[in-house]
CSV table of C-alpha atoms in Angstrom, one decimal:
chain,number,residue,atom,x,y,z
A,264,UNK,CA,91.0,81.5,92.5
A,265,UNK,CA,93.5,82.1,89.7
A,266,UNK,CA,94.5,85.4,88.1
A,267,UNK,CA,96.7,86.2,85.2
A,268,UNK,CA,98.6,89.5,85.7
A,269,UNK,CA,100.4,91.3,82.9
A,270,UNK,CA,102.7,94.1,84.0
A,271,UNK,CA,104.9,93.6,87.1
A,272,UNK,CA,106.3,97.1,87.6
A,273,UNK,CA,106.2,99.0,90.9
A,274,UNK,CA,102.4,98.6,91.2
A,275,UNK,CA,101.9,95.2,89.5
A,276,UNK,CA,104.7,93.4,91.5
A,277,UNK,CA,103.2,94.6,94.8
A,278,UNK,CA,99.7,93.6,93.7
A,279,UNK,CA,100.9,90.1,92.8
A,280,UNK,CA,102.4,89.7,96.3
A,281,UNK,CA,99.3,91.0,98.1
A,282,UNK,CA,97.1,88.7,96.1
A,283,UNK,CA,99.3,85.7,96.9
A,284,UNK,CA,99.2,86.5,100.6
A,285,UNK,CA,95.4,86.3,100.3
A,286,UNK,CA,95.6,82.8,98.8
A,287,UNK,CA,95.0,83.7,95.2
A,288,UNK,CA,97.1,81.9,92.6
A,289,UNK,CA,98.7,84.6,90.4
A,290,UNK,CA,100.5,83.8,87.2
A,291,UNK,CA,102.4,87.0,86.3
A,292,UNK,CA,103.9,88.0,83.0
A,293,UNK,CA,106.3,90.9,82.3
A,294,UNK,CA,108.7,91.6,79.5
A,295,UNK,CA,111.4,91.6,82.2
A,296,UNK,CA,112.3,87.9,82.7
A,297,UNK,CA,113.8,88.6,86.1
A,298,UNK,CA,110.3,89.3,87.6
A,299,UNK,CA,108.1,87.3,85.3
A,300,UNK,CA,106.6,83.9,86.3
A,301,UNK,CA,106.3,82.8,82.7
A,302,UNK,CA,108.2,83.3,79.4
A,303,UNK,CA,105.2,84.6,77.4
A,304,UNK,CA,101.6,85.6,77.4
A,305,UNK,CA,100.8,82.3,75.7
A,306,UNK,CA,102.3,80.4,78.6
A,307,UNK,CA,100.4,82.5,81.1
A,308,UNK,CA,97.1,81.7,79.4
A,309,UNK,CA,98.0,78.0,79.3
A,310,UNK,CA,98.6,78.0,83.1
A,311,UNK,CA,95.1,79.4,83.8
A,312,UNK,CA,92.0,77.3,84.0
A,313,UNK,CA,89.0,78.3,82.0
A,314,UNK,CA,87.1,80.6,82.4
A,315,UNK,CA,90.2,82.8,82.9
A,316,UNK,CA,90.6,86.2,84.5
A,317,UNK,CA,93.5,88.4,83.3
A,318,UNK,CA,94.4,91.7,85.0
A,319,UNK,CA,96.4,94.2,82.8
A,320,UNK,CA,98.7,96.6,84.7
A,321,UNK,CA,100.7,98.4,82.0
A,322,UNK,CA,101.1,102.0,81.0
A,323,UNK,CA,98.0,103.6,79.5
A,324,UNK,CA,97.7,104.3,75.8
A,325,UNK,CA,99.4,102.3,73.0
A,326,UNK,CA,100.9,99.7,75.4
A,327,UNK,CA,97.5,98.9,76.9
A,328,UNK,CA,96.0,98.9,73.5
A,329,UNK,CA,98.5,96.3,72.2
A,330,UNK,CA,98.1,94.1,75.2
A,331,UNK,CA,94.3,94.0,75.1
A,332,UNK,CA,94.4,93.4,71.3
A,333,UNK,CA,96.7,90.4,71.9
A,334,UNK,CA,94.5,89.1,74.6
A,335,UNK,CA,91.5,89.4,72.3
A,336,UNK,CA,93.2,87.1,69.9
A,337,UNK,CA,94.3,84.5,72.5
A,338,UNK,CA,91.6,84.3,75.1
A,339,UNK,CA,88.2,82.6,74.8
A,340,UNK,CA,84.5,83.3,75.3
A,341,UNK,CA,83.7,83.5,79.0
A,342,UNK,CA,87.1,84.9,80.0
A,343,UNK,CA,87.5,88.3,81.6
A,344,UNK,CA,90.1,91.1,81.1
A,345,UNK,CA,90.6,93.8,83.7
A,346,UNK,CA,92.4,97.0,82.8
A,347,UNK,CA,93.8,98.2,86.1
A,348,UNK,CA,96.0,100.9,84.7
A,349,UNK,CA,95.3,104.6,84.3
A,350,UNK,CA,93.6,104.4,80.9
A,351,UNK,CA,91.4,107.2,79.7
A,352,UNK,CA,87.7,106.2,80.3
A,353,UNK,CA,86.9,106.8,76.7
A,354,UNK,CA,89.2,104.0,75.7
A,355,UNK,CA,87.3,101.5,77.8
A,356,UNK,CA,84.3,101.2,75.5
A,357,UNK,CA,86.7,100.6,72.6
A,358,UNK,CA,88.4,97.8,74.5
A,359,UNK,CA,85.1,96.3,75.7
A,360,UNK,CA,83.8,96.3,72.1
A,361,UNK,CA,86.9,94.6,70.7
A,362,UNK,CA,86.9,91.8,73.3
A,363,UNK,CA,83.1,91.5,73.3
A,364,UNK,CA,83.2,90.2,69.7
A,365,UNK,CA,84.7,87.0,71.0
A,366,UNK,CA,82.5,86.9,74.1
A,367,UNK,CA,85.3,88.1,76.4
A,368,UNK,CA,84.1,90.4,79.2
A,369,UNK,CA,85.9,93.6,80.1
A,370,UNK,CA,86.2,95.5,83.4
A,371,UNK,CA,88.0,98.7,84.0
A,372,UNK,CA,89.3,99.4,87.5
A,373,UNK,CA,90.9,102.5,88.9
A,374,UNK,CA,93.6,101.6,91.4
A,375,UNK,CA,94.9,104.0,94.0
A,376,UNK,CA,97.6,103.3,96.7
A,377,UNK,CA,100.9,103.6,94.9
A,378,UNK,CA,104.0,101.8,96.3
A,379,UNK,CA,102.4,101.6,99.7
A,380,UNK,CA,99.6,99.4,98.5
A,381,UNK,CA,101.3,96.1,99.3
A,382,UNK,CA,101.0,96.7,103.1
A,383,UNK,CA,98.1,99.2,103.2
A,384,UNK,CA,95.9,97.9,100.4
A,385,UNK,CA,94.5,99.7,97.4
A,386,UNK,CA,91.4,101.9,96.9
A,387,UNK,CA,89.5,100.4,93.9
A,388,UNK,CA,86.9,101.9,91.6
A,389,UNK,CA,85.4,99.3,89.1
A,390,UNK,CA,83.3,99.7,86.0
A,391,UNK,CA,81.6,96.8,84.3
A,392,UNK,CA,78.6,94.4,84.3
A,393,UNK,CA,77.3,93.2,87.7
A,394,UNK,CA,78.1,89.6,87.0
A,395,UNK,CA,81.7,90.3,86.0
A,396,UNK,CA,82.3,92.4,89.1
A,397,UNK,CA,80.8,89.7,91.3
A,398,UNK,CA,83.1,87.0,89.8
A,399,UNK,CA,86.1,89.2,90.4
A,400,UNK,CA,85.2,90.1,94.0
A,401,UNK,CA,87.7,87.7,95.6
A,402,UNK,CA,90.4,89.6,93.8
A,403,UNK,CA,89.0,93.0,94.8
A,404,UNK,CA,88.7,91.9,98.4
A,405,UNK,CA,92.3,90.7,98.4
A,406,UNK,CA,93.6,94.0,97.0
A,407,UNK,CA,91.6,96.4,99.1
A,408,UNK,CA,92.4,97.3,102.8
A,409,UNK,CA,90.8,95.3,105.6
A,410,UNK,CA,87.5,96.6,106.9
A,411,UNK,CA,84.2,97.6,105.3
A,412,UNK,CA,84.2,96.9,101.6
A,413,UNK,CA,82.4,100.2,100.9
A,414,UNK,CA,85.3,102.2,102.5
A,415,UNK,CA,87.7,101.1,99.8
A,416,UNK,CA,85.8,99.6,96.9
A,417,UNK,CA,83.0,100.8,94.7
A,418,UNK,CA,81.3,99.4,91.6
A,419,UNK,CA,80.8,102.8,90.1
A,420,UNK,CA,78.8,101.8,87.1
A,421,UNK,CA,79.1,100.4,83.6
A,422,UNK,CA,82.3,100.0,81.6
A,423,UNK,CA,84.3,103.3,81.7
A,424,UNK,CA,82.9,104.4,85.1
A,425,UNK,CA,85.8,103.0,87.1
A,426,UNK,CA,88.5,104.9,85.1
A,427,UNK,CA,86.3,108.1,85.1
A,428,UNK,CA,86.1,108.0,88.9
A,429,UNK,CA,89.9,107.4,89.1
A,430,UNK,CA,90.5,110.3,86.8
A,431,UNK,CA,88.5,112.7,89.1
A,432,UNK,CA,90.3,111.2,92.1
A,433,UNK,CA,93.6,112.1,90.6
A,434,UNK,CA,92.5,115.6,89.6
A,435,UNK,CA,91.5,116.2,93.3
A,436,UNK,CA,94.9,114.8,94.3
A,437,UNK,CA,96.6,117.3,92.1
A,438,UNK,CA,94.8,120.2,93.8
A,439,UNK,CA,95.5,118.9,97.3
A,440,UNK,CA,99.2,118.4,96.6
A,441,UNK,CA,99.4,121.9,95.1
A,442,UNK,CA,97.8,123.5,98.2
A,443,UNK,CA,100.2,121.7,100.5
A,444,UNK,CA,103.2,122.7,98.3
A,445,UNK,CA,102.2,126.4,98.2
A,446,UNK,CA,101.7,126.4,102.0
A,447,UNK,CA,105.2,124.9,102.4
A,448,UNK,CA,106.7,127.6,100.2
A,449,UNK,CA,105.1,130.4,102.1
A,450,UNK,CA,106.2,129.0,105.5
A,451,UNK,CA,109.7,128.6,104.1
A,452,UNK,CA,109.8,132.2,103.0
A,453,UNK,CA,108.9,133.8,106.3
A,454,UNK,CA,111.8,134.5,108.7
A,455,UNK,CA,109.6,134.2,111.9
A,456,UNK,CA,108.9,130.5,111.1
A,457,UNK,CA,111.8,128.5,112.6
A,458,UNK,CA,110.5,125.0,112.2
A,459,UNK,CA,108.6,124.3,108.9
A,460,UNK,CA,108.8,120.5,109.3
A,461,UNK,CA,107.5,120.7,112.8
A,462,UNK,CA,104.6,122.9,111.7
A,463,UNK,CA,103.4,120.4,109.2
A,464,UNK,CA,104.0,117.6,111.7
A,465,UNK,CA,101.7,119.4,114.2
A,466,UNK,CA,98.9,119.3,111.7
A,467,UNK,CA,98.8,115.5,111.5
A,468,UNK,CA,96.4,115.0,114.4
A,469,UNK,CA,93.2,116.9,115.1
A,470,UNK,CA,93.4,119.5,112.3
A,471,UNK,CA,91.0,119.7,109.4
A,472,UNK,CA,93.9,119.3,106.9
A,473,UNK,CA,95.2,116.1,108.3
A,474,UNK,CA,95.6,113.5,105.5
A,475,UNK,CA,97.8,110.8,104.1
A,476,UNK,CA,99.3,113.4,101.7
A,477,UNK,CA,100.2,115.6,104.7
A,478,UNK,CA,101.8,112.6,106.3
A,479,UNK,CA,103.9,111.9,103.2
A,480,UNK,CA,105.0,115.5,103.0
A,481,UNK,CA,106.2,115.3,106.6
A,482,UNK,CA,108.1,112.2,105.8
A,483,UNK,CA,109.8,113.9,102.8
A,484,UNK,CA,110.7,117.0,104.9
A,485,UNK,CA,112.1,114.9,107.7
A,486,UNK,CA,114.4,113.3,105.2
A,487,UNK,CA,115.3,116.6,103.5
A,488,UNK,CA,114.0,119.7,105.4
A,489,UNK,CA,114.6,122.2,102.6
A,490,UNK,CA,114.1,119.7,99.7
A,491,UNK,CA,117.6,120.6,98.5
A,492,UNK,CA,118.0,117.3,96.7
A,493,UNK,CA,114.9,117.7,94.6
A,494,UNK,CA,114.6,119.7,91.4
A,495,UNK,CA,111.3,121.6,91.1
A,496,UNK,CA,110.2,119.8,88.0
A,497,UNK,CA,106.8,118.0,88.0
A,498,UNK,CA,105.4,115.7,85.4
A,499,UNK,CA,101.7,114.9,84.9
A,500,UNK,CA,100.5,111.4,84.0
A,501,UNK,CA,97.4,112.4,82.1
A,502,UNK,CA,94.5,112.1,84.5
A,503,UNK,CA,94.7,115.7,85.6
A,504,UNK,CA,94.6,117.0,82.0
A,505,UNK,CA,91.6,114.7,81.3
A,506,UNK,CA,89.8,115.9,84.3
A,507,UNK,CA,90.1,119.5,83.1
A,508,UNK,CA,89.1,118.5,79.6
A,509,UNK,CA,86.0,116.8,81.0
A,510,UNK,CA,85.2,119.9,83.1
A,511,UNK,CA,85.2,122.0,79.9
A,512,UNK,CA,83.0,119.4,78.1
A,513,UNK,CA,80.5,119.3,81.0
A,514,UNK,CA,80.8,123.1,81.8
A,515,UNK,CA,81.8,122.3,85.4
A,516,UNK,CA,84.1,124.9,87.0
A,517,UNK,CA,87.3,123.4,88.4
A,518,UNK,CA,89.4,126.4,89.3
A,519,UNK,CA,91.7,124.7,91.9
A,520,UNK,CA,92.4,121.6,89.9
A,521,UNK,CA,92.9,123.6,86.7
A,522,UNK,CA,95.4,125.9,88.4
A,523,UNK,CA,97.3,122.9,89.8
A,524,UNK,CA,97.8,121.5,86.2
A,525,UNK,CA,99.2,124.9,85.0
A,526,UNK,CA,101.5,125.1,88.0
A,527,UNK,CA,103.0,121.8,86.9
A,528,UNK,CA,103.5,123.1,83.4
A,529,UNK,CA,105.2,126.2,84.9
A,530,UNK,CA,107.6,124.0,86.8
A,531,UNK,CA,109.1,122.7,83.6
A,532,UNK,CA,110.2,126.1,82.3
A,533,UNK,CA,113.8,127.2,83.0
A,534,UNK,CA,113.0,130.7,81.9
A,535,UNK,CA,109.4,131.5,81.1
A,536,UNK,CA,108.8,133.2,77.8
A,537,UNK,CA,105.5,134.6,79.1
A,538,UNK,CA,107.3,136.1,82.1
A,539,UNK,CA,109.8,137.6,79.8
A,540,UNK,CA,107.0,139.3,77.9
A,541,UNK,CA,105.5,140.6,81.2
A,542,UNK,CA,108.9,142.0,82.2
A,543,UNK,CA,109.3,143.7,78.8
A,544,UNK,CA,105.9,145.3,79.0
A,545,UNK,CA,106.5,146.7,82.5
A,546,UNK,CA,109.8,148.1,81.2
A,547,UNK,CA,108.0,149.7,78.2
A,548,UNK,CA,105.1,151.4,80.0
A,549,UNK,CA,106.6,152.1,83.3
A,550,UNK,CA,110.4,152.1,82.9
A,551,UNK,CA,110.6,149.3,85.4
A,552,UNK,CA,114.1,147.6,85.6
A,553,UNK,CA,114.6,144.2,83.9
A,554,UNK,CA,117.2,141.6,84.7
A,555,UNK,CA,119.5,140.7,81.9
A,556,UNK,CA,119.6,137.1,80.7
């Protein structure tokens, strides 16, 4: 099987290699000529036999929009486009509609696995028509970990369902990371705890909090026990916000996930204006001391 792959960054480059190891012929294009197999999208399309399958692995938003618009102009009826990036699920219907005018199928696929996916495989959540998913199954099977398909791949539903599932996955991930981080800070603050790294390490087998995220935290602490080399500034890539927005739209309470998003916002403040106001209020009503800026 052949696959065109647009976007050869940290994820895309590893996916290309994993697919090739599984015997799939991948023609990759990236704006960076040092990693690209071809000089242009046109050349990539020419190298693929019809009907073509093209996987898009670029940043969500305007970049994805522009790539899918370009593919809509250059591909033919019967071809398939897969958006494997972290697009918002509501964009998928727009993309499917644009491509569908030319008879080009569209599949959205949430991909989880990060930089470890090359060796470990990727968890995949796909949305689209049954026949399109079935046609792409050799690609999905090559990307996912070995073992039962249902343990790492799901056809969630129609177009948009894959990215919706990935959005919720990432929202849960935010909450799990925040819980581990808060536990780390509390352990670090208590003088009777002499081995914080060892504490987390002892939780890796047999405990109810054992997880890959816990394993990764242990790895980070073994490299830098007090995380002295890292600034406490945390970005969010969009999915967490969208999860909270969907919770509001569906009237579903998500207190832990919502709190984890606001914690990330707090991490970006050198000196919180809100906390300045709280300090001023305590000083006004109770005469409590304030620290001068």
